[in-house]
XYZ file of C-alpha atoms in Angstrom:
483
model
C -66.255 -40.333 23.252
C -66.738 -42.609 26.235
C -64.546 -42.639 29.288
C -62.777 -45.927 28.852
C -60.215 -44.858 31.419
C -57.083 -46.463 32.705
C -58.706 -49.867 33.231
C -58.819 -50.499 29.484
C -55.033 -50.811 29.480
C -53.033 -53.815 30.714
C -50.889 -53.599 33.795
C -47.840 -51.463 32.995
C -44.452 -53.024 32.446
C -42.400 -49.845 32.823
C -39.051 -50.345 34.486
C -37.388 -47.135 33.299
C -38.107 -43.448 32.959
C -36.953 -43.733 29.324
C -39.665 -43.080 26.745
C -40.104 -45.163 23.612
C -40.035 -43.568 20.181
C -43.761 -44.056 19.550
C -44.752 -42.210 22.724
C -42.433 -39.321 21.917
C -43.811 -39.165 18.387
C -47.424 -39.133 19.586
C -46.683 -36.516 22.226
C -44.948 -34.296 19.686
C -47.971 -34.511 17.358
C -50.071 -32.803 20.020
C -48.308 -29.495 19.372
C -48.768 -29.599 15.592
C -52.231 -28.053 15.358
C -51.669 -25.278 17.869
C -48.330 -24.467 16.214
C -50.014 -24.157 12.812
C -52.666 -21.806 14.142
C -50.183 -19.787 16.209
C -47.815 -19.291 13.274
C -50.583 -18.123 10.969
C -51.978 -15.737 13.577
C -48.606 -14.296 14.551
C -47.418 -13.729 10.994
C -50.560 -12.988 9.002
C -53.417 -11.796 11.219
C -52.215 -8.197 11.615
C -51.833 -7.560 7.852
C -55.152 -9.370 7.275
C -56.939 -7.059 9.697
C -55.357 -3.864 8.346
C -55.031 -4.631 4.628
C -57.969 -6.989 3.900
C -60.664 -6.554 6.556
C -60.031 -2.797 6.526
C -59.549 -2.129 10.249
C -57.388 0.876 10.986
C -54.127 -0.130 12.702
C -55.151 1.299 16.089
C -58.346 -0.799 16.259
C -56.492 -3.809 14.871
C -53.943 -3.432 17.651
C -56.679 -3.144 20.242
C -58.519 -6.264 19.089
C -55.263 -8.222 19.180
C -54.525 -6.901 22.655
C -57.984 -7.861 23.947
C -57.604 -11.355 22.480
C -54.157 -11.801 23.995
C -55.206 -10.514 27.425
C -58.190 -12.880 27.516
C -55.981 -15.689 26.265
C -53.656 -14.947 29.152
C -56.408 -14.585 31.751
C -57.991 -17.933 30.921
C -54.671 -19.798 31.233
C -54.579 -19.882 35.072
C -58.283 -20.727 35.095
C -57.848 -23.767 32.844
C -54.593 -24.675 34.598
C -56.186 -24.805 38.034
C -59.307 -26.565 36.729
C -57.246 -29.214 34.941
C -55.162 -29.748 38.092
C -58.432 -30.376 39.953
C -60.081 -32.511 37.256
C -60.966 -36.013 38.376
C -61.811 -38.321 35.482
C -61.245 -41.855 34.273
C -59.489 -40.193 31.334
C -57.027 -38.449 33.671
C -56.698 -34.773 34.501
C -55.619 -33.503 31.062
C -57.191 -35.623 28.325
C -60.886 -34.614 28.680
C -59.977 -30.997 27.943
C -58.105 -31.961 24.784
C -60.813 -34.331 23.558
C -63.763 -31.953 23.896
C -61.973 -28.743 22.950
C -60.384 -29.821 19.655
C -63.294 -29.271 17.231
C -64.383 -25.816 18.558
C -60.697 -24.835 18.459
C -60.598 -25.480 14.700
C -63.978 -23.855 14.026
C -63.207 -20.527 15.694
C -59.785 -20.408 14.048
C -61.511 -20.506 10.654
C -63.997 -17.764 11.590
C -61.129 -15.317 12.160
C -60.419 -15.272 8.407
C -63.934 -14.395 7.256
C -64.601 -10.804 6.239
C -68.238 -10.172 7.316
C -70.649 -8.578 4.778
C -70.847 -5.258 6.613
C -67.082 -4.732 6.069
C -67.740 -3.253 2.618
C -69.978 -0.472 3.866
C -67.216 2.046 4.550
C -65.421 3.448 7.577
C -68.638 3.689 9.585
C -68.433 -0.041 10.240
C -65.023 0.082 11.900
C -66.532 -0.652 15.303
C -68.714 -3.463 13.941
C -65.601 -5.090 12.491
C -63.741 -4.492 15.724
C -66.368 -6.279 17.780
C -66.714 -9.163 15.323
C -62.981 -9.948 15.328
C -62.664 -9.298 19.059
C -65.476 -11.735 19.977
C -64.179 -14.416 17.596
C -60.665 -13.915 18.994
C -61.922 -14.369 22.569
C -63.747 -17.590 21.657
C -60.801 -18.967 19.684
C -58.311 -18.191 22.437
C -60.567 -19.883 24.993
C -60.470 -23.163 23.103
C -56.791 -22.745 22.236
C -56.069 -22.735 25.955
C -58.470 -25.611 26.616
C -56.522 -27.910 24.282
C -52.999 -26.548 24.594
C -52.484 -25.989 28.309
C -53.418 -29.512 29.458
C -51.257 -30.836 26.624
C -48.170 -28.917 27.767
C -48.719 -30.097 31.350
C -48.331 -33.706 30.165
C -44.573 -33.139 29.771
C -43.946 -33.518 33.490
C -46.363 -36.467 33.755
C -44.825 -38.801 31.162
C -41.308 -39.012 32.636
C -39.234 -37.677 35.522
C -35.874 -38.124 33.790
C -33.904 -34.865 33.379
C -32.500 -35.658 29.912
C -35.613 -37.496 28.688
C -37.625 -34.332 29.194
C -35.239 -32.444 26.933
C -35.602 -35.238 24.361
C -39.400 -35.208 24.745
C -39.440 -31.473 24.151
C -37.249 -31.988 21.086
C -40.021 -34.103 19.577
C -42.653 -31.633 20.675
C -40.925 -28.684 19.103
C -39.932 -30.636 16.000
C -43.677 -30.958 15.409
C -44.214 -27.380 16.535
C -41.700 -25.992 14.076
C -42.881 -28.521 11.493
C -46.389 -27.131 11.941
C -45.054 -23.618 11.488
C -43.249 -24.689 8.303
C -46.389 -26.414 7.025
C -48.412 -23.255 7.681
C -45.862 -21.105 5.851
C -45.779 -23.503 2.877
C -49.574 -23.463 2.677
C -49.532 -19.654 2.814
C -46.868 -19.553 0.094
C -48.769 -22.012 -2.094
C -52.073 -20.178 -1.690
C -50.459 -16.823 -2.499
C -49.019 -18.269 -5.733
C -52.239 -20.031 -6.776
C -54.524 -17.088 -5.899
C -52.189 -14.114 -6.498
C -54.734 -11.353 -7.072
C -57.328 -11.872 -4.339
C -56.045 -11.411 -0.789
C -59.487 -12.063 0.703
C -59.678 -15.514 -0.888
C -56.045 -16.218 0.000
C -56.634 -15.767 3.697
C -59.954 -17.643 3.687
C -58.472 -20.701 1.925
C -55.425 -20.554 4.195
C -57.655 -20.465 7.289
C -59.816 -23.366 6.087
C -56.875 -25.671 5.303
C -55.097 -24.940 8.565
C -58.277 -25.292 10.638
C -58.888 -28.829 9.330
C -55.280 -29.940 9.710
C -55.020 -28.488 13.233
C -57.718 -30.649 14.839
C -56.658 -34.216 13.955
C -53.189 -34.288 15.650
C -54.734 -33.522 19.052
C -56.650 -36.809 18.929
C -53.546 -38.648 17.732
C -51.674 -37.334 20.768
C -54.366 -38.537 23.174
C -54.468 -41.954 21.518
C -50.687 -42.364 21.368
C -49.727 -41.267 24.906
C -52.557 -42.656 27.034
C -51.007 -46.059 27.639
C -47.736 -44.557 28.822
C -49.553 -41.942 30.901
C -51.645 -44.463 32.823
C -48.627 -46.697 33.304
C -46.727 -43.781 34.848
C -49.621 -42.982 37.195
C -49.427 -46.553 38.504
C -45.766 -46.012 39.407
C -46.052 -42.332 40.385
C -49.656 -41.878 41.591
C -48.782 -38.438 42.924
C -48.809 -37.132 39.323
C -52.594 -37.568 39.218
C -53.397 -36.422 42.742
C -55.922 -33.597 42.722
C -54.533 -30.297 44.014
C -56.239 -29.080 47.201
C -54.488 -25.769 47.826
C -56.673 -22.638 47.395
C -55.979 -20.709 44.189
C -54.582 -17.563 45.837
C -52.271 -19.619 48.024
C -51.088 -21.478 44.926
C -50.265 -18.173 43.245
C -48.353 -16.954 46.281
C -46.283 -20.130 46.512
C -45.625 -20.171 42.765
C -44.290 -16.621 42.664
C -41.969 -17.298 45.596
C -40.351 -20.143 43.629
C -37.138 -18.398 42.564
C -36.112 -20.792 39.746
C -39.603 -20.438 38.250
C -39.203 -16.663 38.037
C -35.936 -17.129 36.135
C -37.555 -19.584 33.715
C -40.430 -17.156 33.136
C -37.974 -14.331 32.445
C -35.933 -16.447 30.015
C -39.077 -17.562 28.223
C -40.563 -14.080 28.003
C -37.407 -12.568 26.553
C -36.876 -15.234 23.911
C -40.522 -15.551 22.875
C -41.111 -11.827 22.842
C -38.345 -11.709 20.238
C -39.783 -14.641 18.255
C -43.302 -13.322 18.063
C -42.520 -9.635 17.714
C -40.232 -10.431 14.776
C -42.732 -12.797 13.150
C -45.475 -10.193 13.493
C -43.493 -7.370 11.901
C -41.846 -9.389 9.094
C -44.775 -8.942 6.638
C -44.484 -5.165 6.978
C -40.665 -5.292 6.875
C -40.502 -7.400 3.701
C -43.175 -5.505 1.758
C -42.750 -1.932 3.003
C -39.011 -1.714 3.752
C -37.425 -4.318 1.461
C -40.000 -3.576 -1.317
C -40.375 -7.284 -2.170
C -43.433 -9.240 -3.390
C -45.740 -10.757 -0.771
C -44.475 -14.306 -1.296
C -41.092 -13.366 0.174
C -42.808 -13.096 3.577
C -43.395 -16.851 3.539
C -39.897 -17.724 2.296
C -38.216 -15.600 4.982
C -40.322 -17.260 7.673
C -39.554 -20.632 6.095
C -35.811 -19.940 6.307
C -36.095 -19.180 10.034
C -38.361 -22.094 10.932
C -36.578 -24.607 8.692
C -33.250 -23.835 10.331
C -34.835 -23.965 13.786
C -36.328 -27.392 13.110
C -33.101 -28.836 11.706
C -31.197 -27.660 14.789
C -33.576 -28.992 17.473
C -32.060 -32.445 17.818
C -28.547 -31.040 17.388
C -29.100 -28.674 20.331
C -30.691 -31.521 22.320
C -27.592 -33.676 21.807
C -25.264 -30.799 22.717
C -27.372 -30.136 25.828
C -26.644 -33.641 27.109
C -22.944 -32.803 27.063
C -22.739 -29.166 28.126
C -26.120 -28.454 29.769
C -29.176 -26.367 28.939
C -27.720 -22.991 29.855
C -24.682 -23.343 27.596
C -26.907 -24.274 24.651
C -29.040 -21.212 25.340
C -25.959 -18.947 25.316
C -24.810 -20.304 21.946
C -28.165 -19.900 20.233
C -28.882 -16.469 21.653
C -25.524 -15.070 20.577
C -26.161 -15.920 16.922
C -29.708 -14.645 17.175
C -28.672 -11.256 18.601
C -26.288 -10.765 15.681
C -29.087 -11.610 13.238
C -31.636 -9.238 14.791
C -29.131 -6.406 14.932
C -28.236 -7.000 11.284
C -31.875 -6.691 10.193
C -31.983 -3.132 11.525
C -29.088 -2.085 9.282
C -30.273 -4.085 6.251
C -30.877 -2.079 3.081
C -33.600 -2.781 0.481
C -31.129 -4.073 -2.123
C -29.550 -6.642 0.226
C -31.989 -9.488 -0.338
C -29.349 -12.231 -0.118
C -28.084 -10.917 3.217
C -31.681 -10.846 4.493
C -31.905 -14.601 3.981
C -28.497 -15.189 5.599
C -29.699 -13.319 8.693
C -32.944 -15.342 8.636
C -30.945 -18.586 8.716
C -28.808 -17.264 11.590
C -31.913 -16.311 13.549
C -33.189 -19.874 13.133
C -30.286 -21.203 15.238
C -31.414 -19.050 18.150
C -35.137 -19.609 17.651
C -34.485 -23.344 18.030
C -33.086 -22.849 21.545
C -36.012 -20.575 22.405
C -38.324 -23.502 21.678
C -36.225 -26.086 23.495
C -34.576 -24.679 26.601
C -37.239 -22.865 28.689
C -39.809 -25.655 28.289
C -37.276 -28.320 29.297
C -36.408 -26.272 32.402
C -39.991 -25.947 33.644
C -40.595 -29.611 34.655
C -37.500 -29.401 36.862
C -39.017 -26.374 38.591
C -42.260 -28.309 39.128
C -40.402 -31.070 40.977
C -38.735 -28.514 43.231
C -42.209 -27.165 44.018
C -43.440 -30.695 44.759
C -40.561 -31.153 47.189
C -41.519 -27.909 48.922
C -45.337 -28.245 48.931
C -45.979 -31.989 48.701
C -48.328 -31.537 45.707
C -47.957 -31.824 41.927
C -49.104 -28.549 40.354
C -48.143 -28.707 36.667
C -51.256 -26.830 35.562
C -50.656 -23.680 37.588
C -46.989 -23.439 36.538
C -47.624 -23.958 32.836
C -50.621 -21.626 32.868
C -48.797 -18.793 34.645
C -45.834 -19.079 32.303
C -48.069 -18.798 29.260
C -50.233 -16.146 30.972
C -47.307 -13.773 31.395
C -46.013 -14.475 27.894
C -49.376 -13.702 26.286
C -49.839 -10.488 28.259
C -46.427 -9.220 27.190
C -46.947 -10.307 23.586
C -50.387 -8.676 23.397
C -49.001 -5.407 24.711
C -46.011 -5.526 22.341
C -48.062 -6.253 19.190
C -50.640 -3.649 20.162
C -47.973 -1.001 20.681
C -46.380 -1.761 17.300
C -49.720 -1.501 15.484
C -50.631 1.641 17.415
C -47.300 3.188 16.448
C -47.758 2.189 12.807
C -51.151 3.900 12.786
C -49.890 7.004 14.554
C -46.914 7.201 12.167
C -49.280 7.329 9.185
C -49.367 3.769 7.816
C -50.909 3.709 4.321
C -53.220 0.783 3.591
C -52.438 -1.033 0.282
C -55.015 -0.849 -2.500
C -56.006 -4.075 -4.267
C -54.590 -4.317 -7.785
C -51.913 -1.658 -7.219
C -48.259 -1.906 -6.075
C -47.689 -1.488 -2.312
C -47.609 2.215 -1.396
C -44.401 3.978 -0.407
C -44.690 4.338 3.362
C -43.528 7.544 5.090
C -40.174 7.466 6.886
C -41.913 7.545 10.261
C -43.622 4.214 9.460
C -40.401 2.670 8.156
C -38.583 3.688 11.358
C -41.235 1.911 13.468
C -40.829 -1.243 11.345
C -37.016 -1.270 11.560
C -36.877 -0.629 15.316
C -39.462 -3.338 15.909
C -37.466 -5.936 13.976
C -33.992 -4.945 15.209
C -33.207 -3.209 18.520
C -36.317 -4.275 20.473
C -35.863 -8.053 20.000
C -32.085 -7.803 20.443
C -32.415 -6.034 23.812
C -34.879 -8.684 25.014
C -32.469 -11.474 24.029
C -29.591 -9.854 25.929
C -31.758 -9.699 29.058
C -32.610 -13.393 28.552
C -28.927 -14.362 28.519
C -28.396 -12.437 31.756
C -31.285 -14.306 33.430
C -30.097 -17.702 32.157
C -26.706 -17.108 33.786
C -28.336 -16.968 37.236
C -30.791 -19.865 36.730
C -30.036 -22.119 39.733
C -31.213 -25.675 38.855
C -28.350 -27.721 37.432
C -28.389 -31.390 36.405
C -26.860 -32.273 39.783
C -29.400 -30.231 41.744
C -32.268 -31.856 39.849
C -30.916 -35.326 40.637
C -30.834 -34.354 44.317
C -34.455 -33.139 44.160
C -35.606 -36.446 42.650
C -33.680 -38.405 45.290
C -35.379 -36.490 48.105
C -38.781 -37.021 46.512
C -38.090 -40.734 46.225
C -37.001 -40.949 49.862
C -40.138 -39.135 51.009
C -42.338 -41.425 48.944
C -40.694 -44.523 50.441
C -41.223 -43.197 53.953
C -44.911 -42.593 53.264
C -45.315 -46.086 51.842
C -43.664 -47.627 54.892
């Protein structure tokens, strides 16, 4: 793809920070592919590794931890490099363009069971290294396409409410991608009911193909707006000159950023820990067929998607923090209820899944709409636009915590005596020690994290009025420099 650059577009005619529907739609599409892959990995990779590939839970937990740690480590690297990128395509687009195809390829390779897997327990370490290396490569390209994409949020508009609206579109596609992934998983499990190996391979192939195309649609659909904004706000494309260590120091002294990170970590730890343990909860505790895993996830994600624009509209009236309180309260009740749920209460399980969806929706929407406001405060303080470092550090910390949490759960399942299912036979009755690990991981642990998140949101300092004041000061400084 050649570097046609900004000059291929006519002079911009933007007189408002408001975004048109087409731009919002194209931007939202950029999160579709990564959401599909993330949902499949969160919900299905652990049982694939333990029940299909044959890794013992401890090694499966370790390979997931290594992948998550590397995924976290490469975030600041790509963030800083994208901040410093100088290209006719802008700072972010080259990464998305060249990373999309390898991103899809390495996602697919995670669902292949290599030939040496059938040679018995002696190949545990060979399997471990295969899945660990593929995970490292996949996570590298996941970051290469996803981090520059997320940094575009602050570069398409500076309007406080428009950013919430923009994130509504983004997460509508994100949740839509999750729902699509779950529907594909459900369909594959019904069409190929007896062969788990084939199920996961077909699922991986379909999702890999579908995940690549939306990234190019996003680039194509937002470029015109992006280059128009850089004409009006050239500071958004200015290359960052601060040394990396100094950037880190400044970033971690930004108090509102630390609150946003805490809110995000608490809510997303709950999302991903719950999604990761649901397959074990549904099959081992509730004693339900495998397809119920997909329908439970569908209930959560479907509710979350339907509520996104409702929460966005409410946010315009009462603010981001109030919306967060409402969603989290319902979610805490749902997570607590799952701990006390009994195997015969299938209907109640779905009611709790729908309730959780209300809170999951705010977990998607609120922290990411807060972060651009933090970036403008940093610009006021440092004189430089540093979207990449903020987005990368936020995701870095989230991935580290998630990797540790998933690893600990799998380690505890293995230590408690988890029994691997045998193909062609009903799921085994797990010992009480394993069931206790599953129930604690789906109930008390996420609920405690959500309560901490509410506490942090209460002290988050940037209000709508404070953000308006930040933008006014930035505008005044820009006018002085121009004069």
